[in-house]
Short mmCIF file of C-alpha atoms in Angstrom, two decimals:
data_model
loop_
_atom_site.label_atom_id
_atom_site.label_comp_id
_atom_site.label_asym_id
_atom_site.label_seq_id
_atom_site.Cartn_x
_atom_site.Cartn_y
_atom_site.Cartn_z
CA MET A 1289 79.68 17.44 -41.31
CA ARG A 1290 76.00 17.70 -42.16
CA ILE A 1291 75.36 14.19 -40.80
CA ARG A 1292 77.22 15.07 -37.58
CA ALA A 1293 75.13 18.24 -37.24
CA LEU A 1294 71.91 16.26 -37.74
CA ILE A 1295 72.97 13.75 -35.09
CA VAL A 1296 73.72 16.57 -32.65
CA ALA A 1297 70.36 18.19 -33.44
CA TYR A 1298 68.46 14.91 -32.94
CA ALA A 1299 70.32 14.26 -29.70
CA GLY A 1300 69.34 17.72 -28.49
CA LEU A 1301 65.71 17.19 -29.41
CA LEU A 1302 65.73 13.80 -27.66
CA ALA A 1303 67.21 15.36 -24.53
CA VAL A 1304 64.53 18.06 -24.55
CA PHE A 1305 61.81 15.42 -25.03
CA ILE A 1306 63.14 13.29 -22.15
CA ALA A 1307 63.31 16.33 -19.92
CA TYR A 1308 59.73 17.24 -20.85
CA VAL A 1309 58.44 13.73 -20.10
CA TYR A 1310 60.28 13.68 -16.77
CA HIS A 1311 58.93 17.03 -15.66
CA TYR A 1312 55.42 16.17 -16.91
CA GLN A 1313 55.33 12.92 -14.94
CA HIS A 1314 56.76 14.69 -11.92
CA ASP A 1315 54.08 17.38 -12.14
CA VAL A 1316 51.30 14.81 -12.58
CA SER A 1317 52.56 12.83 -9.59
CA ARG A 1318 52.77 16.02 -7.54
CA ILE A 1319 49.24 17.05 -8.55
CA GLN A 1320 47.90 13.57 -7.79
CA SER A 1321 49.67 13.64 -4.43
CA VAL A 1322 48.21 17.05 -3.63
CA ASN A 1323 44.74 15.91 -4.73
CA GLU A 1324 44.96 12.78 -2.61
CA ASP A 1325 46.19 14.71 0.41
CA THR A 1326 43.56 17.43 0.12
CA SER A 1327 40.53 15.64 -1.34
CA PRO A 1328 37.79 15.07 1.24
CA PHE A 1329 36.89 11.85 -0.59
CA TYR A 1330 40.25 10.16 -0.20
CA GLY A 1331 41.00 8.31 3.02
CA LYS A 1332 43.97 6.39 4.38
CA PRO A 1333 44.65 2.63 4.25
CA ASP A 1334 44.77 2.42 8.06
CA GLU A 1335 41.23 3.85 8.23
CA LYS A 1336 39.17 0.69 8.81
CA TYR A 1337 35.44 0.11 8.41
CA VAL A 1338 33.72 -3.12 9.46
CA MET A 1339 30.72 -5.01 8.07
CA VAL A 1340 28.86 -7.15 10.64
CA THR A 1341 26.29 -9.80 9.66
CA PHE A 1342 24.91 -13.11 10.95
CA GLN A 1343 25.17 -16.60 9.42
CA SER A 1344 28.35 -15.09 8.01
CA GLY A 1345 29.14 -18.01 5.69
CA MET A 1346 26.02 -17.52 3.55
CA ASP A 1347 26.58 -16.77 -0.14
CA TYR A 1348 24.01 -13.98 0.20
CA TRP A 1349 26.51 -11.69 1.92
CA LYS A 1350 29.15 -12.01 -0.81
CA ARG A 1351 27.62 -9.33 -3.07
CA CYS A 1352 27.11 -7.02 -0.07
CA LEU A 1353 30.77 -7.43 0.86
CA LYS A 1354 31.86 -6.94 -2.76
CA GLY A 1355 30.07 -3.58 -2.83
CA PHE A 1356 31.70 -2.67 0.51
CA GLU A 1357 35.13 -3.60 -0.85
CA ASP A 1358 34.61 -1.72 -4.12
CA ALA A 1359 33.72 1.44 -2.19
CA ALA A 1360 36.82 0.94 -0.02
CA GLU A 1361 39.02 0.80 -3.12
CA ALA A 1362 37.46 3.99 -4.47
CA LEU A 1363 37.95 5.79 -1.13
CA ASN A 1364 41.43 4.37 -0.35
CA VAL A 1365 40.35 2.86 2.99
CA SER A 1366 40.37 -0.64 4.50
CA VAL A 1367 37.46 -2.93 5.35
CA GLU A 1368 36.91 -6.03 7.43
CA TYR A 1369 34.10 -8.58 7.47
CA ARG A 1370 32.82 -10.02 10.76
CA GLY A 1371 29.66 -11.84 11.76
CA ALA A 1372 27.89 -14.40 13.89
CA THR A 1373 28.50 -17.83 12.39
CA GLN A 1374 25.01 -19.03 13.35
CA TYR A 1375 21.50 -17.59 13.43
CA ASP A 1376 22.13 -16.49 17.00
CA VAL A 1377 21.24 -13.08 18.48
CA ASN A 1378 23.64 -13.36 21.40
CA GLU A 1379 26.53 -14.28 19.13
CA GLN A 1380 25.93 -11.25 16.91
CA VAL A 1381 25.74 -8.96 19.95
CA THR A 1382 29.08 -10.38 21.14
CA VAL A 1383 30.69 -9.88 17.72
CA LEU A 1384 29.43 -6.30 17.55
CA GLU A 1385 30.77 -5.58 21.06
CA GLN A 1386 34.19 -6.89 20.00
CA VAL A 1387 34.16 -4.68 16.90
CA ILE A 1388 33.20 -1.58 18.92
CA ALA A 1389 36.08 -2.22 21.34
CA ARG A 1390 38.53 -1.87 18.43
CA LYS A 1391 37.23 1.65 17.61
CA PRO A 1392 36.80 1.33 13.82
CA ALA A 1393 36.06 4.33 11.60
CA GLY A 1394 32.53 3.04 11.07
CA ILE A 1395 30.32 -0.07 11.21
CA ALA A 1396 27.72 -1.39 8.77
CA VAL A 1397 25.35 -3.86 10.48
CA SER A 1398 22.63 -6.20 9.27
CA ALA A 1399 20.51 -6.73 12.40
CA ILE A 1400 19.41 -10.28 13.12
CA ASN A 1401 16.66 -8.88 15.34
CA PRO A 1402 14.92 -5.46 15.16
CA THR A 1403 15.37 -4.71 18.87
CA ALA A 1404 18.01 -7.03 20.38
CA LEU A 1405 20.96 -5.09 18.92
CA THR A 1406 19.60 -1.61 19.65
CA LYS A 1407 21.49 -1.11 22.93
CA THR A 1408 24.80 -2.20 21.39
CA ILE A 1409 24.31 -0.10 18.24
CA ASN A 1410 23.53 2.92 20.42
CA LYS A 1411 26.68 2.28 22.44
CA ALA A 1412 28.78 2.50 19.26
CA VAL A 1413 27.12 5.76 18.19
CA GLU A 1414 27.50 7.27 21.65
CA GLU A 1415 31.22 6.43 21.54
CA GLY A 1416 31.53 8.38 18.27
CA ILE A 1417 31.55 5.44 15.86
CA PRO A 1418 29.21 5.98 12.88
CA VAL A 1419 26.77 3.12 12.29
CA VAL A 1420 24.50 2.40 9.35
CA LEU A 1421 22.18 -0.56 8.95
CA PHE A 1422 21.71 -2.55 5.76
CA ASP A 1423 19.49 -5.42 4.62
CA SER A 1424 17.74 -5.81 8.01
CA ASN A 1425 16.83 -2.77 10.08
CA ALA A 1426 16.78 -1.90 13.77
CA SER A 1427 14.61 1.18 13.38
CA GLY A 1428 14.57 2.10 17.08
CA SER A 1429 18.36 2.47 17.24
CA LYS A 1430 20.56 5.54 16.77
CA ALA A 1431 22.06 4.21 13.53
CA PHE A 1432 22.19 6.97 10.95
CA SER A 1433 20.51 5.25 8.03
CA PHE A 1434 19.06 2.02 6.65
CA LEU A 1435 19.95 0.79 3.18
CA GLY A 1436 17.97 -2.17 1.93
CA THR A 1437 15.00 -3.61 0.17
CA ASN A 1438 11.58 -2.13 0.75
CA ASN A 1439 10.54 -5.42 2.27
CA TYR A 1440 6.82 -4.72 2.44
CA SER A 1441 6.89 -3.87 -1.28
CA ALA A 1442 8.86 -7.07 -1.93
CA GLY A 1443 6.10 -9.07 -0.23
CA VAL A 1444 3.54 -7.28 -2.39
CA THR A 1445 5.52 -8.19 -5.52
CA ALA A 1446 5.72 -11.83 -4.42
CA ALA A 1447 1.94 -11.90 -3.86
CA HIS A 1448 1.22 -10.55 -7.35
CA GLU A 1449 3.66 -13.06 -8.84
CA MET A 1450 2.01 -15.94 -6.94
CA ALA A 1451 -1.45 -14.79 -8.06
CA LYS A 1452 -0.25 -14.78 -11.66
CA LEU A 1453 1.11 -18.32 -11.31
CA LEU A 1454 -2.15 -19.59 -9.74
CA LYS A 1455 -4.50 -17.62 -12.01
CA ASN A 1456 -5.79 -15.62 -9.03
CA GLU A 1457 -7.18 -18.51 -6.97
CA GLY A 1458 -6.02 -21.14 -4.49
CA LYS A 1459 -4.55 -21.70 -1.03
CA VAL A 1460 -1.03 -20.54 -0.28
CA ALA A 1461 1.40 -20.61 2.66
CA ILE A 1462 4.52 -18.79 3.85
CA ILE A 1463 7.82 -19.97 5.34
CA THR A 1464 9.61 -17.11 7.10
CA SER A 1465 11.86 -15.98 9.98
CA PRO A 1466 9.27 -14.30 12.23
CA HIS A 1467 11.71 -12.63 14.64
CA GLN A 1468 13.50 -10.63 11.93
CA LEU A 1469 12.00 -7.31 10.87
CA ASN A 1470 12.69 -7.61 7.14
CA HIS A 1471 10.94 -11.01 7.04
CA GLN A 1472 8.03 -9.68 9.09
CA GLU A 1473 7.54 -6.95 6.50
CA ARG A 1474 7.79 -9.33 3.53
CA THR A 1475 5.21 -11.59 5.18
CA ARG A 1476 2.88 -8.68 5.92
CA GLY A 1477 3.14 -7.34 2.37
CA PHE A 1478 2.32 -10.78 0.96
CA VAL A 1479 -0.58 -11.53 3.33
CA GLU A 1480 -2.23 -8.11 3.02
CA THR A 1481 -1.99 -8.10 -0.77
CA ILE A 1482 -3.54 -11.54 -1.07
CA TYR A 1483 -6.33 -10.51 1.30
CA GLN A 1484 -7.00 -7.15 -0.35
CA LYS A 1485 -6.49 -7.94 -4.02
CA TYR A 1486 -7.26 -11.63 -4.53
CA PRO A 1487 -10.52 -12.71 -2.85
CA ARG A 1488 -10.32 -16.21 -4.33
CA MET A 1489 -6.94 -16.80 -2.70
CA GLN A 1490 -6.22 -17.57 0.95
CA VAL A 1491 -3.08 -17.67 3.12
CA VAL A 1492 -3.68 -20.76 5.25
CA ALA A 1493 -0.37 -21.07 7.14
CA VAL A 1494 2.71 -19.09 8.16
CA LYS A 1495 5.57 -21.27 9.44
CA ASN A 1496 8.94 -20.50 11.02
CA GLY A 1497 11.76 -21.81 8.85
CA LYS A 1498 14.41 -20.47 11.29
CA GLY A 1499 16.59 -19.30 8.39
CA ASP A 1500 17.65 -22.92 7.91
CA ALA A 1501 17.12 -25.27 4.97
CA MET A 1502 16.36 -28.36 7.08
CA ALA A 1503 13.96 -26.51 9.40
CA SER A 1504 12.26 -24.98 6.35
CA LYS A 1505 11.94 -28.39 4.73
CA GLN A 1506 10.24 -29.66 7.88
CA ALA A 1507 7.96 -26.61 7.93
CA ALA A 1508 6.97 -27.26 4.31
CA MET A 1509 6.30 -30.92 5.11
CA GLU A 1510 3.97 -29.87 7.93
CA ILE A 1511 2.16 -27.39 5.68
CA LEU A 1512 1.60 -30.00 2.98
CA LYS A 1513 0.41 -32.54 5.54
CA ASP A 1514 -2.00 -30.13 7.26
CA TYR A 1515 -3.18 -28.48 4.04
CA PRO A 1516 -2.85 -31.01 1.20
CA ASP A 1517 -4.66 -28.67 -1.17
CA VAL A 1518 -2.08 -25.86 -0.84
CA GLN A 1519 -1.06 -24.74 -4.32
CA GLY A 1520 1.76 -22.30 -3.58
CA ILE A 1521 4.40 -21.49 -0.96
CA PHE A 1522 6.36 -18.26 -0.55
CA ALA A 1523 9.68 -18.40 1.33
CA THR A 1524 10.96 -15.04 2.56
CA GLU A 1525 14.65 -16.02 2.47
CA ALA A 1526 17.00 -18.26 0.50
CA ASN A 1527 17.43 -21.19 2.90
CA GLY A 1528 13.66 -21.36 3.22
CA GLY A 1529 13.39 -21.59 -0.55
CA VAL A 1530 15.88 -24.45 -0.70
CA GLY A 1531 14.10 -26.29 2.13
CA MET A 1532 10.62 -26.02 0.63
CA ALA A 1533 11.99 -27.16 -2.75
CA GLU A 1534 13.46 -30.27 -1.10
CA ALA A 1535 10.09 -31.03 0.53
CA VAL A 1536 8.20 -30.65 -2.74
CA LYS A 1537 10.67 -32.92 -4.56
CA GLU A 1538 10.59 -35.55 -1.80
CA LEU A 1539 6.77 -35.61 -1.76
CA ASN A 1540 6.65 -35.52 -5.56
CA LYS A 1541 4.40 -32.44 -5.53
CA LYS A 1542 6.10 -30.57 -8.35
CA GLU A 1543 2.85 -28.92 -9.35
CA ILE A 1544 3.07 -26.62 -6.29
CA LYS A 1545 4.25 -23.13 -7.23
CA LEU A 1546 7.21 -21.93 -5.19
CA ILE A 1547 8.51 -18.37 -4.85
CA SER A 1548 11.77 -17.76 -3.00
CA PHE A 1549 14.06 -14.88 -2.11
CA ASP A 1550 17.64 -13.98 -3.10
CA THR A 1551 20.06 -15.38 -5.65
CA GLU A 1552 22.38 -17.95 -4.11
CA LYS A 1553 23.58 -20.48 -6.70
CA GLN A 1554 21.46 -23.27 -5.25
CA THR A 1555 18.35 -21.10 -5.52
CA LEU A 1556 19.19 -20.08 -9.08
CA ASP A 1557 19.77 -23.74 -10.03
CA LEU A 1558 16.31 -24.59 -8.66
CA VAL A 1559 14.78 -21.74 -10.69
CA LYS A 1560 16.61 -22.89 -13.80
CA GLY A 1561 15.42 -26.45 -13.21
CA GLY A 1562 11.82 -25.32 -12.84
CA VAL A 1563 11.42 -26.43 -9.20
CA ILE A 1564 11.18 -22.84 -7.96
CA ALA A 1565 8.99 -20.70 -10.21
CA ALA A 1566 10.55 -17.36 -9.24
CA THR A 1567 12.88 -15.73 -6.75
CA LEU A 1568 13.34 -12.08 -5.79
CA ALA A 1569 16.81 -10.60 -6.28
CA GLN A 1570 17.85 -7.82 -3.94
CA GLY A 1571 20.27 -4.97 -4.69
CA THR A 1572 22.92 -6.43 -2.40
CA TRP A 1573 25.94 -4.78 -4.06
CA ASN A 1574 24.23 -1.40 -3.62
CA MET A 1575 23.71 -2.14 0.08
CA GLY A 1576 27.43 -2.69 0.66
CA TYR A 1577 28.72 0.06 -1.61
CA TRP A 1578 26.51 2.84 -0.31
CA SER A 1579 26.81 1.72 3.32
CA LEU A 1580 30.54 2.42 3.17
CA GLN A 1581 30.04 5.70 1.29
CA PHE A 1582 27.65 6.84 4.05
CA LEU A 1583 30.04 5.77 6.82
CA PHE A 1584 32.93 7.59 5.14
CA HIS A 1585 30.89 10.79 4.93
CA LEU A 1586 29.95 10.51 8.59
CA HIS A 1587 33.47 9.69 9.79
CA HIS A 1588 34.94 12.64 7.88
CA HIS A 1589 32.16 15.02 9.01
CA LEU A 1590 31.07 15.60 5.41
CA THR A 1591 27.46 15.37 6.58
CA SER A 1592 25.46 15.99 9.72
CA PRO A 1593 25.28 12.98 12.05
CA SER A 1594 21.73 13.94 13.03
CA ARG A 1595 18.57 12.73 11.30
CA SER A 1596 17.54 16.24 10.31
CA GLU A 1597 15.61 17.20 7.20
CA ASP A 1598 18.52 19.23 5.86
CA SER A 1599 20.98 16.33 6.08
CA PRO A 1600 22.41 15.64 2.61
CA LEU A 1601 22.32 11.86 3.16
CA PRO A 1602 18.96 10.05 3.25
CA THR A 1603 17.99 8.07 6.34
CA TYR A 1604 16.49 5.37 4.11
CA VAL A 1605 17.61 4.06 0.72
CA ASP A 1606 15.56 1.47 -1.19
CA THR A 1607 18.12 -0.69 -2.98
CA GLY A 1608 15.49 -2.37 -5.18
CA ILE A 1609 14.38 -5.88 -6.23
CA THR A 1610 14.06 -7.84 -9.49
CA VAL A 1611 11.85 -10.87 -10.18
CA VAL A 1612 14.04 -13.76 -11.40
CA THR A 1613 12.42 -16.51 -13.48
CA ARG A 1614 13.61 -19.22 -15.84
CA GLU A 1615 13.68 -16.64 -18.64
CA ASN A 1616 16.26 -14.33 -17.04
CA VAL A 1617 17.97 -16.53 -14.44
CA ASP A 1618 21.26 -16.81 -16.36
CA HIS A 1619 21.90 -13.10 -15.81
CA PHE A 1620 22.03 -13.54 -12.02
CA TYR A 1621 24.78 -16.14 -11.66
CA ALA A 1622 27.98 -14.73 -10.15
CA LYS A 1623 30.51 -13.83 -12.84
#
């Protein structure tokens, strides 16, 4: 009898426990559902945001897109990646027009040219689609904000690094993309710092690498032919770095100090192998992540769409840089 009573008691306790767990899970699910339905920071899967770049197959954009996707997961929204396949202004304008026609919740754009996309960006904003710029700015447009490297400061950093490598003297050159604002600023920061801070150094040439490894290799070949006593070259983007490294290897001028930009695997391999002395890593994940956060705030009217002083979102965010050398290069390979 006592055993039967114990069994009945245990069965009762078990039933109470199961009922408690059921009601607890039900309450948690209900609370989560209420929170998701009412939270201003929780969107819907059919709410789509688009990232638009150029040379869309470049490894460089992968970390930007990863940040964009991570923000989408946190906000419960969807994202799409589009871009011009080539370094072509007209193609990027066309892609952006196509994206606008689909009326997304917001667009994050890296502008191939500081002015050529302004009209199209303004069209999106005027149609009620929030736009932010990242990596490369179009400062005359109506885009809400720019998130990217302080490119002038990056050029300054590259100049100081080059001066350190050359012991503050020697002739140097630059390979850049002169029609793109971020590269213009990097070039200006480098040139002005050399001129102002290092009187025994001289920038003797600035060449257009066209954002292409082969064109940059040719540019480096021309520099080394015209100025055989050049001791260092700074490339303002990754393909330029790869191209100048190929030129130096082909001409067997490994004593020339090379500084590149960004952290594509090929660039990192060249740093690890000692061909490129240093490269500058940008905060690309931050660019993508915070671009989507900004767009979400704008789409949901959680902030003012105007560039007023009392707006809670900044109109410019410096996403930072890090100097990558042989000593720390292993930390920058994609995991």
